[in-house]
Tab-separated table of C-alpha atoms (C1' of nucleotides) in Angstrom:
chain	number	residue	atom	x	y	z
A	295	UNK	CA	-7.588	-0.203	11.388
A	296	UNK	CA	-9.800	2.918	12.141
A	297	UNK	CA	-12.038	3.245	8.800
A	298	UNK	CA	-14.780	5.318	7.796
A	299	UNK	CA	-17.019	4.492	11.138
A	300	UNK	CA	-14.179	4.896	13.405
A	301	UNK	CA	-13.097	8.040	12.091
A	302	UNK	CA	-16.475	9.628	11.974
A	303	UNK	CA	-16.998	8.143	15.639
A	304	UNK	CA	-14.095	10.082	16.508
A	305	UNK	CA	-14.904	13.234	14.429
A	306	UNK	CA	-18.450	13.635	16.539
A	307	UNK	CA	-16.623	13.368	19.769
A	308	UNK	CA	-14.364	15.563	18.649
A	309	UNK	CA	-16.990	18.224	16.823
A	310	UNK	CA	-18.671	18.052	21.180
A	311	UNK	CA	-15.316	18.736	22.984
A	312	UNK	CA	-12.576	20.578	20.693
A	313	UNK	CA	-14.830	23.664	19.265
A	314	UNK	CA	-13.289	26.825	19.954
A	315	UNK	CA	-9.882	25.512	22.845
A	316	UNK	CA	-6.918	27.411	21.892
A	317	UNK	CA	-3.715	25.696	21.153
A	318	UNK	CA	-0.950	26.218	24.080
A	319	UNK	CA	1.938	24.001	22.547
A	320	UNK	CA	2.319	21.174	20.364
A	321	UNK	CA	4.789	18.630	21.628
A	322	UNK	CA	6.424	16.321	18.939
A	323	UNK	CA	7.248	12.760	20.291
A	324	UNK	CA	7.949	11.233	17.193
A	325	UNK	CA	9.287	13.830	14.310
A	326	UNK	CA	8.981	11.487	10.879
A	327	UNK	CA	4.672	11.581	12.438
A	328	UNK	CA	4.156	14.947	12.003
A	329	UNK	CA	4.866	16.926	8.415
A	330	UNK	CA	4.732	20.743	8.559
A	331	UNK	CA	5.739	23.912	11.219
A	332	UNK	CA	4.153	23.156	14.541
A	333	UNK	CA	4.701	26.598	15.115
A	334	UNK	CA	2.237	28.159	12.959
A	335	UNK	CA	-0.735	26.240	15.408
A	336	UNK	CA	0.260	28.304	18.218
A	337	UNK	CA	-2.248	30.492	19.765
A	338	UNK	CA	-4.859	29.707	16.933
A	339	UNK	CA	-8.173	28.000	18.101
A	340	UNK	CA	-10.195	25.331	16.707
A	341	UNK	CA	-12.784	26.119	14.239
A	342	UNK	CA	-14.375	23.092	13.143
A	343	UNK	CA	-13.649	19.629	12.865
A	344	UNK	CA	-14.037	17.386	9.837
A	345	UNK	CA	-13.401	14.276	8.210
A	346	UNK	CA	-13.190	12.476	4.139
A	347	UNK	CA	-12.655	8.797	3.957
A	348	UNK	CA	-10.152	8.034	6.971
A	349	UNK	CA	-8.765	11.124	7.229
A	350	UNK	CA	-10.043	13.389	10.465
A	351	UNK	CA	-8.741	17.494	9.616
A	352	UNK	CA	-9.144	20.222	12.248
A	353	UNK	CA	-9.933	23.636	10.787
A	354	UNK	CA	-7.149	26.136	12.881
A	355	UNK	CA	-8.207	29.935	13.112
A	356	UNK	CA	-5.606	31.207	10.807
A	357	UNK	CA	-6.934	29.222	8.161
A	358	UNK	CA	-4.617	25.853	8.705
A	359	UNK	CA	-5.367	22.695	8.907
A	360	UNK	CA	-4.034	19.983	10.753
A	361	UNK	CA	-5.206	16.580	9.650
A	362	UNK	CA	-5.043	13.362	10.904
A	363	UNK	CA	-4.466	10.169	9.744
A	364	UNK	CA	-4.481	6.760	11.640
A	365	UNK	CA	-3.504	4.172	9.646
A	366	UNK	CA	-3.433	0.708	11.385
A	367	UNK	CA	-2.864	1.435	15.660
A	368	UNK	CA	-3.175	4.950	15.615
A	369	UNK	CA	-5.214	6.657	18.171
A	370	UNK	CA	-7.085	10.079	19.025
A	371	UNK	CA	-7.662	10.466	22.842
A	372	UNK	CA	-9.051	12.883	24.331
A	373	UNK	CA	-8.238	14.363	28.309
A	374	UNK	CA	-10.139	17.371	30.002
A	375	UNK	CA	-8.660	18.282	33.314
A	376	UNK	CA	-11.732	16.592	34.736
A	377	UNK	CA	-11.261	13.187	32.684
A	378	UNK	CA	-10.943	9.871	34.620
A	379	UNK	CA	-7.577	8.397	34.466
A	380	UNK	CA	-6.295	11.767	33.390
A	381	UNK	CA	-3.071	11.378	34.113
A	382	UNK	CA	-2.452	8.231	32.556
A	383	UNK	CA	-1.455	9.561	29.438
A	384	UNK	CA	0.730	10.276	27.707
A	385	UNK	CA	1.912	6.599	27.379
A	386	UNK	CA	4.577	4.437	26.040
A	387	UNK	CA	2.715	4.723	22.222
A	388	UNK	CA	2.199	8.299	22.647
A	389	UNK	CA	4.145	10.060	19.348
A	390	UNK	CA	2.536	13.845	19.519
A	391	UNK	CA	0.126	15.429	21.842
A	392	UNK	CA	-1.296	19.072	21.857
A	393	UNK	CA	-2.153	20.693	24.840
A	394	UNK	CA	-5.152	23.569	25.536
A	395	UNK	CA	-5.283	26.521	27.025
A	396	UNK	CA	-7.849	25.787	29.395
A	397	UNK	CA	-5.948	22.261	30.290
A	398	UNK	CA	-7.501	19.849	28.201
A	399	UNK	CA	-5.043	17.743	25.717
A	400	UNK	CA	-5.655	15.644	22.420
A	401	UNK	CA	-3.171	12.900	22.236
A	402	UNK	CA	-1.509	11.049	18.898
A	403	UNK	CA	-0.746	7.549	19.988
A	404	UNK	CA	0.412	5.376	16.948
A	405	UNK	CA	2.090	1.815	18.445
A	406	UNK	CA	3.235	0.929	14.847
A	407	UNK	CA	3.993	4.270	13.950
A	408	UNK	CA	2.568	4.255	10.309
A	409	UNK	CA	0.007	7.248	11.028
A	410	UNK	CA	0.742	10.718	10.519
A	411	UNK	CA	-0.120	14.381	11.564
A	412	UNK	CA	-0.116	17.210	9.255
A	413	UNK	CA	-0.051	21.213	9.474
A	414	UNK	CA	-1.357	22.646	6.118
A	415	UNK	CA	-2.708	25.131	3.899
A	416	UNK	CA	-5.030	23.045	2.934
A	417	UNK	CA	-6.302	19.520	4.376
A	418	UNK	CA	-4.628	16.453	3.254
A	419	UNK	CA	-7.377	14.397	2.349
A	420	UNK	CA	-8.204	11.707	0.111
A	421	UNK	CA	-8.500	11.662	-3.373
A	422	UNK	CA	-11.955	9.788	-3.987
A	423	UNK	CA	-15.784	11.113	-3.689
A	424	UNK	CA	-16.416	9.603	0.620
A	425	UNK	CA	-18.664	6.737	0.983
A	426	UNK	CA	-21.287	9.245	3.358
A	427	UNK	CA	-21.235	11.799	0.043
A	428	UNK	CA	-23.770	12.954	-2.165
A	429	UNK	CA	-21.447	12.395	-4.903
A	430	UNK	CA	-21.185	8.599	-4.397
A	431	UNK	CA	-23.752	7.191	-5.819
A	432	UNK	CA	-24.822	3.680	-7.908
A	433	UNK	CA	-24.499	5.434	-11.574
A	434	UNK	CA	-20.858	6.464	-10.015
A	435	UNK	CA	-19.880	3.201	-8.545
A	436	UNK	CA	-21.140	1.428	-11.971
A	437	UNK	CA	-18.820	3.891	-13.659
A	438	UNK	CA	-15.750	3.501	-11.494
A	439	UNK	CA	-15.896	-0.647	-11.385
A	440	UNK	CA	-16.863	-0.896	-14.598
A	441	UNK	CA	-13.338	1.279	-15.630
A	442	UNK	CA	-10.967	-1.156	-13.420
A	443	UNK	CA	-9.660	-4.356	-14.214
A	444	UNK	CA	-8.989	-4.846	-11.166
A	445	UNK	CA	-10.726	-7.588	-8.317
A	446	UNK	CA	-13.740	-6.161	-6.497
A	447	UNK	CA	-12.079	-6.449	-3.099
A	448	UNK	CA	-9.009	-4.047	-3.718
A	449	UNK	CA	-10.940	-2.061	-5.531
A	450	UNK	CA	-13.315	-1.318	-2.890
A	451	UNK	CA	-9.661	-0.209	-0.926
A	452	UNK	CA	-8.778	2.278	-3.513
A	453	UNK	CA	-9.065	5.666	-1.785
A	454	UNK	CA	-8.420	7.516	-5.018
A	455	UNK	CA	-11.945	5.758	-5.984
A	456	UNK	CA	-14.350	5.615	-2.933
A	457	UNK	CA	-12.924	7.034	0.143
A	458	UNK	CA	-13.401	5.704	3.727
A	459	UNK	CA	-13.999	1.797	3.409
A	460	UNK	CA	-11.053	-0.936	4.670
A	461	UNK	CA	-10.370	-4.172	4.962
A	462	UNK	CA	-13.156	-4.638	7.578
A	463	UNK	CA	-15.964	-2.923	5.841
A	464	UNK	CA	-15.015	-4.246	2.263
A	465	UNK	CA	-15.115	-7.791	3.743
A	466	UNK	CA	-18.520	-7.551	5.284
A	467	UNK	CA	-20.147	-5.656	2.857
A	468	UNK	CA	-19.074	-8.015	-0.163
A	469	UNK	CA	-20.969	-10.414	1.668
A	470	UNK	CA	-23.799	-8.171	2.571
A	471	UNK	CA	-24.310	-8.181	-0.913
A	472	UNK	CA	-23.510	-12.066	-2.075
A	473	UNK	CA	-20.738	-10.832	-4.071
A	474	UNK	CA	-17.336	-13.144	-4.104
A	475	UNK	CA	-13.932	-10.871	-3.229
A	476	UNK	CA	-12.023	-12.585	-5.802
A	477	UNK	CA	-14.734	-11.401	-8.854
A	478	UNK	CA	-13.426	-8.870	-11.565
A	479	UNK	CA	-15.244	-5.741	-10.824
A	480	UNK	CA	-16.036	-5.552	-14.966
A	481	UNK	CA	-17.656	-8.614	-14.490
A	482	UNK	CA	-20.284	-6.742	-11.984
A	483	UNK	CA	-23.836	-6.958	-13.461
A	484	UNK	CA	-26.122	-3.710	-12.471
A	485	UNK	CA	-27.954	-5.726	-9.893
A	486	UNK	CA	-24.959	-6.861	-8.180
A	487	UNK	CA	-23.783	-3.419	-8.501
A	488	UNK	CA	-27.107	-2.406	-7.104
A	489	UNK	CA	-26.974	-4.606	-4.575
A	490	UNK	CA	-23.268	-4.142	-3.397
A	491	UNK	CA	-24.198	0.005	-3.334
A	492	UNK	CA	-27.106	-0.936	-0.851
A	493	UNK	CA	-24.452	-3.032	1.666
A	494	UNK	CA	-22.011	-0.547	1.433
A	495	UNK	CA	-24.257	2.193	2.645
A	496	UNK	CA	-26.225	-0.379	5.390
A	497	UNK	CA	-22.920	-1.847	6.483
A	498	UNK	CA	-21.280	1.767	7.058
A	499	UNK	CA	-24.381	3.126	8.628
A	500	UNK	CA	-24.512	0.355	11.168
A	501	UNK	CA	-20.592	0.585	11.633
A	502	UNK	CA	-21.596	4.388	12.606
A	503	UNK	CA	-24.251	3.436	14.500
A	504	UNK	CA	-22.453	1.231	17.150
A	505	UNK	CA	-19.644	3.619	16.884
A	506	UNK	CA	-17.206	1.494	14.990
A	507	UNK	CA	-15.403	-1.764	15.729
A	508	UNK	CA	-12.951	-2.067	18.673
A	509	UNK	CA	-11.409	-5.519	17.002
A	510	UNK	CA	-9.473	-8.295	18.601
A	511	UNK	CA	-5.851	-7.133	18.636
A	512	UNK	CA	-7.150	-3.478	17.220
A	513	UNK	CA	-6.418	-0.499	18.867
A	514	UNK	CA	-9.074	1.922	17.562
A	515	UNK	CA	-10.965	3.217	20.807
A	516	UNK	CA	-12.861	6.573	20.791
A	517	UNK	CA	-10.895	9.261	22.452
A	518	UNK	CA	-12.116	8.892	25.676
A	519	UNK	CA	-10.907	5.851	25.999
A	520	UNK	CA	-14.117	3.810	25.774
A	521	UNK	CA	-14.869	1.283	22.676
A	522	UNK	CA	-16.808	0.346	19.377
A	523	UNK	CA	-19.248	-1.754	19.439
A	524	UNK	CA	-19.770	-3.155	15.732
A	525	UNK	CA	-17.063	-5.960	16.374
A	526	UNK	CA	-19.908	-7.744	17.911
A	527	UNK	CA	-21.615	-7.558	14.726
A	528	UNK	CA	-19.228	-8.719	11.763
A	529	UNK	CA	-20.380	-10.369	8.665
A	530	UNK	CA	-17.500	-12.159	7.874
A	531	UNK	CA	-14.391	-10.267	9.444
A	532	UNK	CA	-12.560	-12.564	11.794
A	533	UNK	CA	-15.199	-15.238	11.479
A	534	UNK	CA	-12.823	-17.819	9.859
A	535	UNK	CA	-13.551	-21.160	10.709
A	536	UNK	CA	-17.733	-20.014	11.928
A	537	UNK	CA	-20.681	-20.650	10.110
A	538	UNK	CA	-21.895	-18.681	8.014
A	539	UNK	CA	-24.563	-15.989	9.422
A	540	UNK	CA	-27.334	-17.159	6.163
A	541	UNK	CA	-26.740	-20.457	5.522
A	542	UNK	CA	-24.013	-22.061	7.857
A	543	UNK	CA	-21.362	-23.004	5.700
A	544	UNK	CA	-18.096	-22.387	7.231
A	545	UNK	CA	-16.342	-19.343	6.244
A	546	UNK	CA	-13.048	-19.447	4.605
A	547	UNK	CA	-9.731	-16.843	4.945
A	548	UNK	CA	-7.908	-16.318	1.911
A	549	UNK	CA	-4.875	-13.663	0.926
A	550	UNK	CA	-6.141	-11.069	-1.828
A	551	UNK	CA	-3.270	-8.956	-2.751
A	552	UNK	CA	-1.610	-9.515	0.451
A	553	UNK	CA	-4.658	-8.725	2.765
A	554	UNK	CA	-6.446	-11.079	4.756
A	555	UNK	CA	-9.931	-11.248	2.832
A	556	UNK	CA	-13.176	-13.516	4.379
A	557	UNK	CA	-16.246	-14.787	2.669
A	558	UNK	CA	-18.721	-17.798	2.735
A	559	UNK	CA	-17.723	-20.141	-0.007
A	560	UNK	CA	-21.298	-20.839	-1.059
A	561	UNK	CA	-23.405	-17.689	-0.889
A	562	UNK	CA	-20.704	-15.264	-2.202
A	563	UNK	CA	-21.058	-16.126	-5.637
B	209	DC	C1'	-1.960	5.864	-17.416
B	210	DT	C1'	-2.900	1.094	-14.697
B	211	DG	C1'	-1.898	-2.755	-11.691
B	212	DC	C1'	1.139	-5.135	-8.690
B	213	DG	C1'	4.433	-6.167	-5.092
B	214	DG	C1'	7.805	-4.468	-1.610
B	215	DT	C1'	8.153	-1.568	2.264
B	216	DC	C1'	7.494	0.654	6.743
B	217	DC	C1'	6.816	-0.781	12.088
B	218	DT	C1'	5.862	-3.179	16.718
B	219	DG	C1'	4.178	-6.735	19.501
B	220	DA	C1'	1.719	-11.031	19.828
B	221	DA	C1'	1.810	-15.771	18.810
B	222	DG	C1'	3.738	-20.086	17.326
B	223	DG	C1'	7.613	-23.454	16.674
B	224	DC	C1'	11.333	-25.968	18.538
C	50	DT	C1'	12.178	-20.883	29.508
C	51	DG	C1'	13.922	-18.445	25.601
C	52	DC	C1'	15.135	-17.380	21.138
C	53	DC	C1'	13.809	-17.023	16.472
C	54	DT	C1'	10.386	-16.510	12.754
C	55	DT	C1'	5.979	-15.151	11.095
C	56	DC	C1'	2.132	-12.349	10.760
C	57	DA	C1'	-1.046	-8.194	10.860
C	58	DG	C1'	-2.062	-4.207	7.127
C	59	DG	C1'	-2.996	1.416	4.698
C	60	DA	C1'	-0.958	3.695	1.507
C	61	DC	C1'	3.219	5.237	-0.648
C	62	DC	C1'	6.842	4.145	-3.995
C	63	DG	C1'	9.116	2.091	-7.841
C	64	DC	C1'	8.648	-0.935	-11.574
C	65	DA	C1'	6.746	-3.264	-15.873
DNA sequence: CTGCGGTCCTGAAGGC
DNA sequence: TGCCTTCAGGACCGCA
């Protein structure tokens, strides 16, 4: 499930090798993937690239935008005519690729087929402030959990509220910050608050740092192919069963609003 | 308005 | 071996 760190993994690759290629043709595997006229990309290059929360947008040069989103298996990859294993792709789980004028292509793959691709005025992004903001600070995430009654752990899923964190990253920072996932998020006090604000931000940064998490059974890779590294690094994700990382106890899987949810027993109070 | 549960979709894994 | 069931989950939709 690319989140946050994937996504902004992908958008720097991205920012390094799309600037500026013209779009040749757009070919639509998959037609309930992509929303919009295809058309209207034609012959316009690529101004920028950009990203909120988990959605990735590419700024076209007649002011469209054509954003991304990856849901659960979707992937971006990436081919120059020079790439290794060029010609590999596309693939069984490839649902719409674009191709460049100069030869390169950029390639939707989407096994599960719950991403999408859209061509818009403007880009189809999330609702809430994104986690790497200015705007999301502790005074705003004291505001927003303290107007919920809603459990801390779907909360912290709510795009409309904080845009960019998952089930991965909600998991391991909850424990990052010794809070339990099954605690009302009115029943926060401001140092937990505190606290949680400081794991979020450490968590995503070191997400971003190792250029996301290439899970078990996961398909996020970056788009050339190559993967994450943060998987090697998780909290509590996928440690069911495994000691704890602070004080051993053995960490426990439970179903929070129908999402697997992980968290030491003991030092997630 | 809020919160909750069903739904989409494929492939891997487990049961018998 | 092979068939069937279960499970994974982001976000949209309909409902109370």
């Amino acid at each position: 499930m690319p989140e946050l760190p994937e996504v902004e993994t992908i958008k720097r690759f991205l920012q390094k090798n799309l600037i500026g290629k013209k779009i040749l043709v757009i070919k639509i595997l998959v037609h309930k993937q992509f929303h919009g006229m295809s058309e209207k990309a034609i012959n316009t290059s690529i101004k920028q690239v950009e990203r909120k929360g988990k959605v990735i947008y590419l700024e076209l040069s007649n002011k469209q935008f054509l954003s991304f989103h990856l849901k659960m298996t979707g992937q971006i990859l990436f081919r120059s005519i020079n790439s290794p294993n060029a010609n590999n792709l596309p693939n069984r789980h490839t649902r719409i690729f674009i191709e460049f004028k100069d030869g390169a292509s950029l390639f939707f793959n989407d096994l599960r087929m719950f991403g999408w691709v859209k061509l818009t005025d403007k880009p189809e992004v999330p609702k809430g402030p994104d986690v790497l903001n200015h705007e999301f600070t502790e005074t705003y995430l004291k505001q927003i959990t303290n107007s919920t009654n809603k459990l801390i752990k779907p909360f912290l899923l709510d795009q409309d509220k904080l845009a960019g964190i998952g089930n991965i990253y909600a998991n391991d920072s909850l424990w990052e910050a010794h809070i339990n996932p099954q605690r009302k998020c009115k029943t926060l006090k401001a140092v937990e608050i505190k606290n949680l604000y400081k794991a979020i931000n450490k968590i995503i940064t070191e997400a971003i740092k190792y250029k996301g998490s290439s899970a078990k059974d996961k398909m996020y890779v970056l788009p050339d192919g190559t993967r994450g590294g943060y998987q090697n690094r998780f909290r509590v994700y996928e440690r069911s069963g495994l000691p704890c990382l602070r004080d051993k106890t053995i960490i426990r899987t439970i179903k929070i609003g129908g999402r697997g949810t992980f968290y030491c027993p003991k030092c997630q109070i």
